[in-house]
Amino acid sequence: MVLRASESKAIKAPMASPKCKACHSCSGQKGLRSSDSQAAMVVLSTDKGSEKLHFVTDPTAGAPQRPQAASAAAEAGPAPSNAPPRPAPLPHRAPHKMAAPVLGRRCGRAAGLRGGLRRAPLPSPRPLHERAPRSRSSAGLLAAQCERGLFQEVFPGQGAEEQLAALLEPGRPPVTAYCGFDPTADSLHVGHLPAVAALLHFQRAGHNVVAVVGGATARLGDPSGRLRAREPLAAERVRAHARALRLCLWRLFENHRRLLWAPGPGGPGLGRAEVLDNARWLGRRPLLGFLCGAGGRLRMGTLLSRQGCRERLRSAEGMSLAEFVYPALQAYDFLHLHRRRGCRVQLGGADQMGNIMSGYELVTKMTGTDVFGITVPLITSTTGDKLGKTAGNAVWLNRDKTSPFELYQFFVRQQDNIVEKYLKLFTFLPLEEIAHIMEMHAKEPEKWGPQKRLAAEVTKLVHGTEGLESAKRCTRALYYSSVEALEAMSDQELQELFKQAPSAELVLEPGMSVLDLCRKANAIQDGPSGYQKITDGGVSVNGIRVTNPETVLILGQHILKNGVSLLRVGKKNYYIIKWLQL
């Protein structure tokens, strides 16, 4: 559910083999028969920089059988009265295009991402970036977001891009898309923003979106990209984290609606957004019923062939049953949302392709409806580590963990070689405007225009207008010694800006000097050394350097209108003074 790491480097493609059943692909024809689609696959993996082909067979995996309507309805139980009508499926692909689930090609090369994944030479439509150009207003959601680099891979591969593009065309009924977020912490972080942005782009195109908080799946822990099991979380702690994540997601949806959404003339309205917790359905699902229903449709060979699963099974610690069934529970999320909300698209990080494949397999086998998966890029640090709690480099989206000032500064400090990509991923600015911003930056790089615009747009989405103004005040106060900004700062902002700074509450006495202030705040040593510190210019009050220790404190200069003084000794030692009885 949560954006994690591992499956993105593995791709499965139909290949001929002495071990596979006789099919016309072995004779150089167009593809596998659908009945043989899961019997033979090739896994393309990367091993220390070299690519190797590994043959994988799953004799137990036959072609997905479309169940009888009666059996599907029996497993699902009675549909709720407010359930949406089942969408009419698009025309099915021809048999040679219904090959076994194949990892979709990367469609982000037009946005400067790495080249597309290679696969067996089967007939397929041209990649999105090779098609004849169209105006952006008519390009469609799929092509537009591939151009931004936000949509990285589309699943299943063979013909899915054309089918999904047709499904998302303007004028068609709205589609429902979902993305999951496991509450392993009590806040989302910057690494989750591409997935949130993908949901918001679907919503902006008039489609409905569902953000699912994994209140149930977080109890097991997603094994994707991990060498050892996650530390188990107590049920009450997971529930508290889930509540915090739901509030965070609602805040993002609401800030986007109020501050960043402006409907165009004749364009679609903003789609409906929901935030759900999968504990509502998984927590009430009897184990035996789950295993007899959905569990009977998922193939062990497919789950065992996933790269992340194989690596864990070969490790010294191994893999627990709870971790092994995690993809099955996430797949059931997709099935549940498809039946209750008509959901046909699952979004996730590039590390979630294995879990998305399981969801696709379950939904298509249980309902016979074509569904799709889309992955978004992972956000990494300059050292290549994925941003997140595990790596210890998370930039959080809740104010009590990362202040608006800290979030703003994180994006202001981004280097030139990444800022254009981040503008496309994290903001909703038109590509033409982003191109103009970068052109101006090439002429005046000292102004850091793209970085400031990026920081402002993201901070507004995460913390609203008030958070953005707070970040700008703190920036002016800290880096530009703005007395006006200091006077306007609240106690909360002062604490956020100077987290490690000691604070003191003092009473202003007649004739009180800068030397007296420093000594009462324990900012300098008693005796000649402290006196010398001031005369050497090592002390400033509210950004103004003081060299005379006997200078008398003056209201409005050394003591601001909000009853605060900011004392600095040396380069980095700050003290917050709050004056009483002024």
XYZ file of C-alpha atoms in Angstrom:
582
model
C 0.000 0.000 0.000
C 2.516 2.582 1.033
C 5.082 3.758 -1.505
C 7.972 1.389 -0.998
C 10.801 -0.113 -3.000
C 11.523 -3.314 -4.942
C 9.486 -4.588 -7.814
C 10.172 -1.784 -10.288
C 13.200 -3.432 -11.940
C 11.465 -6.697 -12.850
C 9.502 -7.137 -16.061
C 7.652 -10.117 -17.341
C 7.234 -10.725 -21.035
C 5.977 -13.623 -23.162
C 8.854 -15.674 -24.559
C 9.191 -18.959 -26.365
C 10.890 -21.774 -24.520
C 11.365 -25.526 -24.825
C 9.390 -25.814 -21.585
C 6.377 -23.833 -22.731
C 3.352 -25.316 -24.418
C 3.189 -25.183 -28.183
C 1.983 -21.782 -29.250
C 2.245 -19.661 -32.321
C 4.693 -17.224 -30.648
C 7.313 -19.994 -30.831
C 6.985 -19.857 -34.608
C 7.585 -16.129 -34.748
C 3.923 -15.193 -34.698
C 2.414 -12.296 -32.783
C 2.030 -13.622 -29.231
C 1.022 -16.297 -26.782
C -2.393 -17.809 -26.828
C -4.363 -16.520 -23.875
C -4.577 -20.059 -22.499
C -0.768 -20.232 -22.303
C -0.253 -16.671 -21.138
C 0.894 -17.482 -17.638
C 2.730 -20.715 -18.366
C 5.938 -19.158 -19.621
C 7.532 -15.846 -18.697
C 10.927 -14.222 -18.734
C 12.085 -12.000 -15.902
C 14.491 -9.247 -16.861
C 16.491 -8.219 -13.820
C 19.538 -6.156 -13.089
C 22.428 -7.852 -11.330
C 25.326 -5.542 -10.414
C 24.946 -3.495 -13.542
C 24.527 -6.456 -15.947
C 21.199 -7.629 -17.296
C 20.281 -11.310 -17.040
C 17.340 -13.280 -18.362
C 15.827 -15.864 -16.033
C 13.251 -18.374 -17.266
C 10.314 -18.827 -14.903
C 7.542 -21.347 -15.317
C 4.336 -21.673 -13.391
C 2.585 -24.848 -14.488
C -0.219 -24.232 -12.015
C -1.102 -20.844 -13.467
C -3.582 -21.046 -16.265
C -5.202 -18.223 -18.114
C -7.507 -16.014 -16.069
C -10.920 -17.656 -16.151
C -13.860 -15.339 -16.250
C -16.126 -16.648 -13.448
C -19.818 -17.233 -13.754
C -21.820 -14.282 -12.546
C -23.464 -16.370 -9.844
C -20.174 -17.399 -8.206
C -18.815 -13.874 -8.262
C -21.989 -12.530 -6.679
C -21.928 -15.223 -4.040
C -18.388 -14.312 -2.973
C -19.135 -10.618 -2.955
C -22.364 -10.842 -1.000
C -25.267 -8.497 -1.616
C -24.279 -5.205 -3.151
C -25.160 -2.086 -1.161
C -28.104 -0.067 -2.342
C -25.901 2.957 -3.090
C -23.359 0.977 -5.087
C -22.542 2.620 -8.435
C -23.667 0.841 -11.590
C -21.057 -1.494 -12.986
C -19.260 0.310 -15.817
C -19.538 -1.183 -19.247
C -16.143 -2.682 -20.157
C -14.285 -1.374 -23.139
C -13.940 -3.726 -26.122
C -11.589 -6.566 -25.200
C -8.179 -6.821 -26.747
C -7.641 -9.424 -29.416
C -6.295 -12.758 -28.121
C -2.735 -12.009 -29.135
C -2.896 -8.807 -27.123
C -4.155 -10.506 -23.976
C -0.787 -11.970 -23.128
C 0.087 -12.655 -19.509
C 0.286 -9.529 -17.363
C 3.234 -7.643 -18.803
C 4.904 -4.670 -17.240
C 3.935 -1.556 -19.201
C 6.606 0.424 -20.916
C 7.872 3.561 -19.299
C 6.096 6.560 -20.731
C 8.147 9.263 -19.031
C 11.009 9.578 -21.490
C 9.441 12.717 -22.913
C 9.895 14.303 -19.481
C 13.588 13.530 -19.186
C 13.333 10.217 -17.357
C 15.399 7.137 -18.151
C 14.777 5.223 -21.362
C 11.934 2.752 -21.703
C 12.055 -0.798 -20.426
C 12.948 -3.416 -23.027
C 10.730 -6.383 -23.727
C 10.381 -9.237 -26.166
C 9.728 -7.978 -29.730
C 5.945 -8.228 -29.798
C 3.662 -5.973 -31.862
C 2.600 -3.050 -29.709
C 1.410 0.534 -30.112
C 4.006 3.254 -30.282
C 4.984 4.815 -26.965
C 3.041 7.917 -26.014
C 5.949 10.259 -26.630
C 6.330 8.963 -30.216
C 2.784 9.698 -31.253
C 1.846 12.625 -33.421
C 1.717 15.732 -31.235
C -1.652 17.114 -30.214
C -2.615 20.316 -28.491
C -2.325 19.999 -24.724
C -5.972 20.853 -24.224
C -6.957 17.695 -26.119
C -4.016 15.485 -25.194
C -5.947 13.580 -22.529
C -5.021 12.833 -18.934
C -2.748 9.856 -19.642
C -0.591 11.534 -22.286
C -0.448 14.844 -20.387
C 0.816 13.248 -17.174
C 3.279 11.027 -19.016
C 4.659 14.211 -20.546
C 5.057 15.689 -17.068
C 6.825 12.514 -15.947
C 4.221 11.844 -13.252
C 2.805 8.673 -14.810
C 5.787 6.372 -15.176
C 4.454 2.921 -16.082
C 1.078 1.604 -17.198
C -0.080 -1.944 -16.475
C -0.930 -4.301 -18.141
C 1.372 -3.646 -21.071
C -0.094 -4.958 -24.298
C -2.452 -2.300 -25.633
C -3.336 -1.011 -22.149
C -2.234 2.535 -22.882
C -4.671 2.860 -25.787
C -7.488 1.247 -23.840
C -6.860 3.358 -20.731
C -6.432 6.531 -22.793
C -9.826 5.872 -24.395
C -11.369 5.248 -20.979
C -10.016 8.595 -19.709
C -10.952 10.644 -22.775
C -12.840 13.888 -22.036
C -16.561 13.435 -22.464
C -16.660 9.852 -21.197
C -18.213 8.978 -17.807
C -15.875 9.633 -14.869
C -13.547 6.829 -13.783
C -12.635 6.068 -10.173
C -8.942 5.747 -9.243
C -7.426 4.911 -5.883
C -4.097 4.900 -4.088
C -3.197 3.411 -0.712
C -1.111 4.807 2.144
C -0.093 2.591 5.059
C -0.042 4.392 8.450
C 3.414 3.273 9.540
C 3.861 6.819 10.897
C 1.468 9.556 12.019
C 2.174 11.762 8.994
C 2.715 11.556 5.267
C 6.025 12.859 3.912
C 7.370 14.391 0.700
C 7.909 10.930 -0.783
C 4.105 10.468 -0.817
C 3.440 13.684 -2.761
C 3.754 12.222 -6.295
C 1.006 9.697 -5.505
C -1.170 12.434 -3.976
C -0.508 14.645 -7.022
C -1.551 11.775 -9.317
C -4.869 11.490 -7.462
C -5.363 15.244 -7.726
C -4.667 15.234 -11.483
C -7.347 12.550 -11.891
C -9.699 14.713 -9.840
C -8.884 17.802 -11.917
C -9.814 15.843 -15.050
C -13.281 15.216 -13.597
C -12.675 11.694 -12.301
C -13.404 10.417 -8.800
C -10.555 9.480 -6.471
C -10.220 7.432 -3.300
C -7.309 7.637 -0.870
C -7.171 4.440 1.174
C -5.433 4.461 4.549
C -4.184 0.973 5.361
C -5.424 0.626 8.904
C -5.552 -3.149 8.408
C -2.599 -3.837 6.108
C -0.241 -1.750 8.257
C -0.595 -4.413 10.944
C 1.183 -6.855 8.596
C 3.722 -4.523 6.993
C 4.485 -4.276 3.281
C 7.596 -6.404 2.582
C 8.394 -4.602 -0.685
C 12.010 -3.519 -0.855
C 12.887 -4.645 2.650
C 15.626 -7.053 3.720
C 13.944 -7.816 7.039
C 10.496 -7.635 8.546
C 9.110 -4.360 9.812
C 8.742 -3.797 13.510
C 5.175 -4.803 14.433
C 2.864 -1.968 15.417
C 0.302 -2.258 18.204
C -3.331 -2.026 17.108
C -3.997 1.196 19.039
C -0.912 2.848 17.577
C -1.975 1.906 14.049
C -5.435 3.360 14.694
C -3.904 6.631 15.940
C -1.620 6.810 12.902
C -4.542 6.083 10.596
C -6.576 8.947 12.095
C -3.640 11.323 11.579
C -3.173 10.225 7.964
C -6.856 10.680 7.174
C -6.701 14.253 8.483
C -3.527 14.929 6.505
C -5.069 13.624 3.267
C -8.254 15.637 3.765
C -6.166 18.753 4.344
C -4.331 18.190 1.053
C -7.582 17.665 -0.861
C -9.158 20.751 0.704
C -6.139 23.022 0.162
C -6.024 21.934 -3.459
C -9.727 22.656 -3.932
C -9.620 26.079 -2.270
C -6.263 27.391 -3.422
C -5.067 25.576 -6.537
C -8.149 24.602 -8.503
C -9.716 26.943 -11.037
C -12.104 25.331 -13.561
C -11.454 26.287 -17.139
C -14.218 27.461 -19.487
C -16.134 24.424 -20.657
C -13.780 22.098 -18.795
C -14.719 19.311 -16.411
C -15.620 20.020 -12.830
C -13.580 18.744 -9.941
C -14.240 15.050 -9.309
C -15.341 13.605 -5.989
C -12.679 12.729 -3.381
C -12.974 10.201 -0.556
C -10.644 9.070 2.211
C -11.308 5.531 3.470
C -9.672 3.065 5.865
C -9.346 -0.540 4.694
C -9.891 -1.701 8.267
C -13.580 -1.065 7.514
C -13.732 -4.066 5.176
C -10.627 -6.150 5.888
C -11.150 -5.975 9.650
C -14.609 -7.521 9.271
C -13.723 -10.149 6.687
C -13.617 -13.713 8.101
C -10.340 -15.431 7.324
C -11.946 -18.602 5.974
C -14.259 -16.617 3.718
C -11.350 -14.606 2.363
C -9.232 -17.696 1.627
C -12.103 -19.547 -0.028
C -13.069 -16.552 -2.141
C -10.298 -14.175 -3.174
C -7.512 -16.441 -1.920
C -8.531 -19.187 -4.314
C -8.016 -16.922 -7.329
C -4.432 -15.843 -6.621
C -1.659 -18.127 -7.862
C 1.237 -19.063 -5.586
C 3.634 -19.318 -8.519
C 2.975 -15.707 -9.470
C 3.488 -14.444 -5.927
C 6.663 -16.521 -5.449
C 8.150 -15.315 -8.731
C 8.190 -11.649 -7.606
C 11.703 -10.319 -7.175
C 11.092 -8.972 -3.671
C 9.627 -12.267 -2.505
C 12.518 -14.285 -3.941
C 15.097 -12.043 -2.280
C 13.425 -12.333 1.113
C 13.064 -16.093 0.850
C 16.798 -16.386 0.120
C 17.713 -14.151 3.073
C 18.767 -15.498 6.467
C 15.645 -14.139 8.154
C 13.260 -15.455 5.535
C 9.699 -14.202 5.105
C 6.744 -14.548 7.434
C 3.317 -15.730 6.321
C 1.879 -12.354 7.354
C 4.219 -10.545 4.949
C 3.589 -13.081 2.199
C -0.175 -12.497 2.224
C 0.216 -8.703 2.212
C -0.118 -8.479 -1.623
C -3.290 -10.575 -1.406
C -4.876 -8.159 1.073
C -3.901 -5.152 -1.027
C -5.350 -6.930 -4.056
C -8.590 -7.356 -2.147
C -8.656 -3.581 -1.566
C -8.778 -3.142 -5.339
C -11.523 -5.756 -5.674
C -13.593 -4.196 -2.881
C -13.288 -0.682 -4.318
C -14.070 -1.955 -7.797
C -17.305 -3.531 -6.572
C -18.353 -0.749 -4.201
C -17.019 2.335 -6.022
C -16.535 1.152 -9.611
C -12.769 1.677 -9.238
C -10.787 0.707 -12.350
C -7.368 2.324 -11.783
C -4.858 1.747 -8.992
C -2.022 4.228 -8.463
C 1.197 3.527 -6.594
C 4.896 4.183 -6.398
C 7.295 2.473 -8.767
C 8.063 0.013 -5.964
C 4.424 -1.122 -5.878
C 4.203 -2.776 -9.305
C 4.195 -6.271 -7.810
C 1.249 -5.449 -5.550
C -0.568 -3.730 -8.424
C -0.127 -6.862 -10.553
C -1.763 -8.948 -7.813
C -4.712 -6.556 -7.711
C -5.092 -6.685 -11.473
C -5.037 -10.476 -11.447
C -7.658 -10.750 -8.705
C -10.091 -8.185 -10.126
C -9.973 -9.524 -13.679
C -10.449 -13.128 -12.518
C -13.278 -12.317 -10.115
C -15.204 -9.832 -12.284
C -13.945 -10.110 -15.857
C -13.589 -6.310 -16.061
C -10.491 -4.662 -17.498
C -8.662 -2.682 -14.816
C -5.352 -0.845 -14.865
C -2.376 0.182 -12.766
C -0.248 3.310 -13.013
C 3.016 3.919 -11.162
C 4.588 7.236 -10.192
C 8.315 7.952 -9.629
C 10.040 7.473 -6.304
C 11.612 10.569 -4.756
C 15.222 10.073 -3.724
C 17.867 12.111 -1.942
C 21.073 13.335 -3.586
C 22.718 10.090 -2.460
C 20.060 7.979 -4.185
C 18.235 6.868 -1.011
C 14.448 6.858 -1.110
C 12.985 9.649 1.018
C 11.080 8.191 3.923
C 10.886 7.138 7.538
C 13.011 4.023 7.077
C 15.948 5.937 5.602
C 15.661 8.588 8.331
C 15.476 11.456 5.821
C 11.740 12.113 5.746
C 10.429 15.645 5.246
C 7.016 15.375 6.882
C 3.745 17.013 5.840
C 2.384 17.566 9.375
C 3.379 20.840 10.991
C 4.265 19.295 14.342
C 6.967 17.192 12.646
C 8.228 19.545 9.892
C 7.345 23.243 10.074
C 6.158 25.188 7.002
C 9.503 27.033 7.078
C 11.470 23.775 6.973
C 9.315 22.400 4.140
C 9.706 25.655 2.200
C 13.474 25.638 2.663
C 13.727 21.985 1.576
C 12.413 22.920 -1.868
C 14.218 26.271 -2.070
C 17.511 24.384 -1.695
C 16.922 22.031 -4.631
C 19.622 22.082 -7.301
C 19.109 23.361 -10.832
C 19.394 19.889 -12.342
C 16.300 18.640 -10.474
C 14.077 21.688 -9.992
C 12.348 21.472 -13.412
C 11.439 17.834 -12.814
C 10.056 18.717 -9.374
C 7.998 21.586 -10.816
C 6.344 19.064 -13.122
C 5.837 16.429 -10.434
C 4.760 18.509 -7.428
C 2.887 21.484 -8.900
C -0.082 22.008 -11.193
C 1.541 24.752 -13.254
C 1.062 24.382 -17.024
C 4.107 23.038 -18.844
C 4.331 26.255 -20.866
C 4.624 28.280 -17.645
C 7.278 25.915 -16.283
C 9.253 26.286 -19.510
C 9.047 30.084 -19.188
C 10.208 29.925 -15.547
C 13.242 27.897 -16.594
C 14.016 30.309 -19.455
C 14.019 33.242 -17.040
C 16.199 31.245 -14.648
C 18.778 30.720 -17.388
C 19.030 34.512 -17.721
C 18.986 35.316 -13.984
C 20.119 32.223 -12.066
C 21.046 34.266 -8.994
C 17.357 34.920 -8.258
C 16.545 31.216 -7.735
C 13.176 31.781 -9.401
C 12.214 28.122 -10.064
C 13.179 27.033 -6.557
C 11.130 29.786 -4.912
C 8.098 29.081 -7.087
C 8.367 25.352 -6.370
C 8.646 25.959 -2.622
C 5.660 28.328 -2.645
C 3.391 25.967 -4.598
C 4.163 22.912 -2.466
C 3.921 24.787 0.851
C 0.560 26.207 -0.201
C -0.730 22.720 -1.037
C 0.504 21.217 2.228
C -0.061 24.056 4.733
C -2.358 26.507 2.966
C -1.923 30.245 2.528
C -1.282 30.775 6.239
C 1.530 28.214 6.220
C 3.137 29.806 3.182
C 3.039 33.252 4.780
C 4.542 31.781 7.957
C 7.380 30.217 5.963
C 8.110 33.505 4.225
C 8.085 35.438 7.528
C 10.527 33.009 9.077
C 12.754 33.228 5.991
C 12.858 37.037 6.125
C 13.505 37.048 9.851
C 16.313 34.493 9.760
C 18.096 35.287 6.514
C 17.285 38.962 5.958
C 17.183 40.198 9.594
C 13.762 41.723 8.988
C 12.509 43.454 12.135
C 9.008 43.659 10.609
C 8.957 39.899 10.093
C 10.139 39.280 13.649
C 7.438 41.558 15.054
C 4.753 39.673 13.111
C 5.898 36.217 14.207
C 3.785 34.224 16.632
C 5.175 32.230 19.539
C 4.611 29.050 17.545
C 6.643 30.378 14.624
C 9.460 31.444 16.924
C 9.589 27.972 18.445
C 9.498 26.348 15.008
C 12.211 28.589 13.636
C 14.505 28.327 16.642
C 13.724 24.815 17.860
C 16.913 24.416 19.849
C 17.030 28.001 21.102
C 16.666 28.518 24.861
C 13.978 30.963 25.910
C 13.732 33.225 28.934
C 11.047 35.433 30.413
C 12.400 38.719 31.823
C 11.072 41.906 33.335
C 12.404 45.151 31.834
C 14.073 47.212 34.534
C 14.945 50.918 34.208
C 18.369 51.427 32.622
C 18.756 47.752 31.703
C 21.673 47.324 29.266
C 22.625 44.814 26.580
C 25.235 43.414 28.973
C 22.526 42.900 31.632
C 20.298 41.193 29.054
C 23.031 38.779 27.987
C 23.894 37.850 31.554
C 20.258 37.340 32.652
C 19.687 35.101 29.622
C 22.892 33.146 30.437
C 24.098 33.912 26.934
C 27.620 35.035 27.929
C 29.998 34.256 30.720
C 30.399 36.535 33.724
C 33.544 38.605 33.888
C 35.777 40.205 31.255
C 35.304 37.480 28.596
C 31.591 38.165 28.284
C 32.160 41.905 28.113
C 34.791 41.346 25.419
C 32.399 39.206 23.417
C 30.091 42.178 22.994
C 32.803 44.707 22.161
C 34.164 42.342 19.511
C 30.812 42.437 17.693
C 29.728 38.915 18.611
C 26.280 39.905 19.902
C 23.221 41.153 18.032
C 19.699 41.978 19.166
C 16.905 41.568 16.600
C 19.483 41.358 13.843
C 21.259 44.576 14.849
C 24.878 44.160 15.983
C 25.716 45.811 19.295
C 29.333 46.658 20.201
C 28.750 48.796 23.333
C 27.878 46.595 26.338
C 26.402 49.591 28.185
C 23.796 50.310 25.468
C 20.417 50.770 27.163
C 17.559 48.655 25.823
C 14.985 50.689 23.889
C 11.372 49.715 23.205
C 10.715 49.341 19.487
C 14.390 48.684 18.730
C 15.750 46.099 21.126
C 12.280 45.041 22.314
C 9.763 44.498 19.535
C 6.077 45.380 19.565
C 5.119 41.755 20.177
C 7.161 41.802 23.405
C 9.965 39.615 22.067
C 13.713 40.072 21.588
C 15.842 37.735 19.493
C 19.336 37.588 20.948
C 22.157 36.045 18.944
C 25.617 35.303 20.339
C 28.137 34.143 17.782
C 26.886 32.785 14.479
C 24.350 30.150 15.524
C 23.486 30.595 19.196
C 20.008 32.107 19.469
C 18.032 33.050 22.582
C 14.349 33.993 22.614
C 13.519 36.628 25.230
C 9.876 37.221 26.195
C 9.333 40.432 28.134
C 6.764 40.577 30.908
C 4.860 43.586 32.312
C 5.758 45.960 29.499
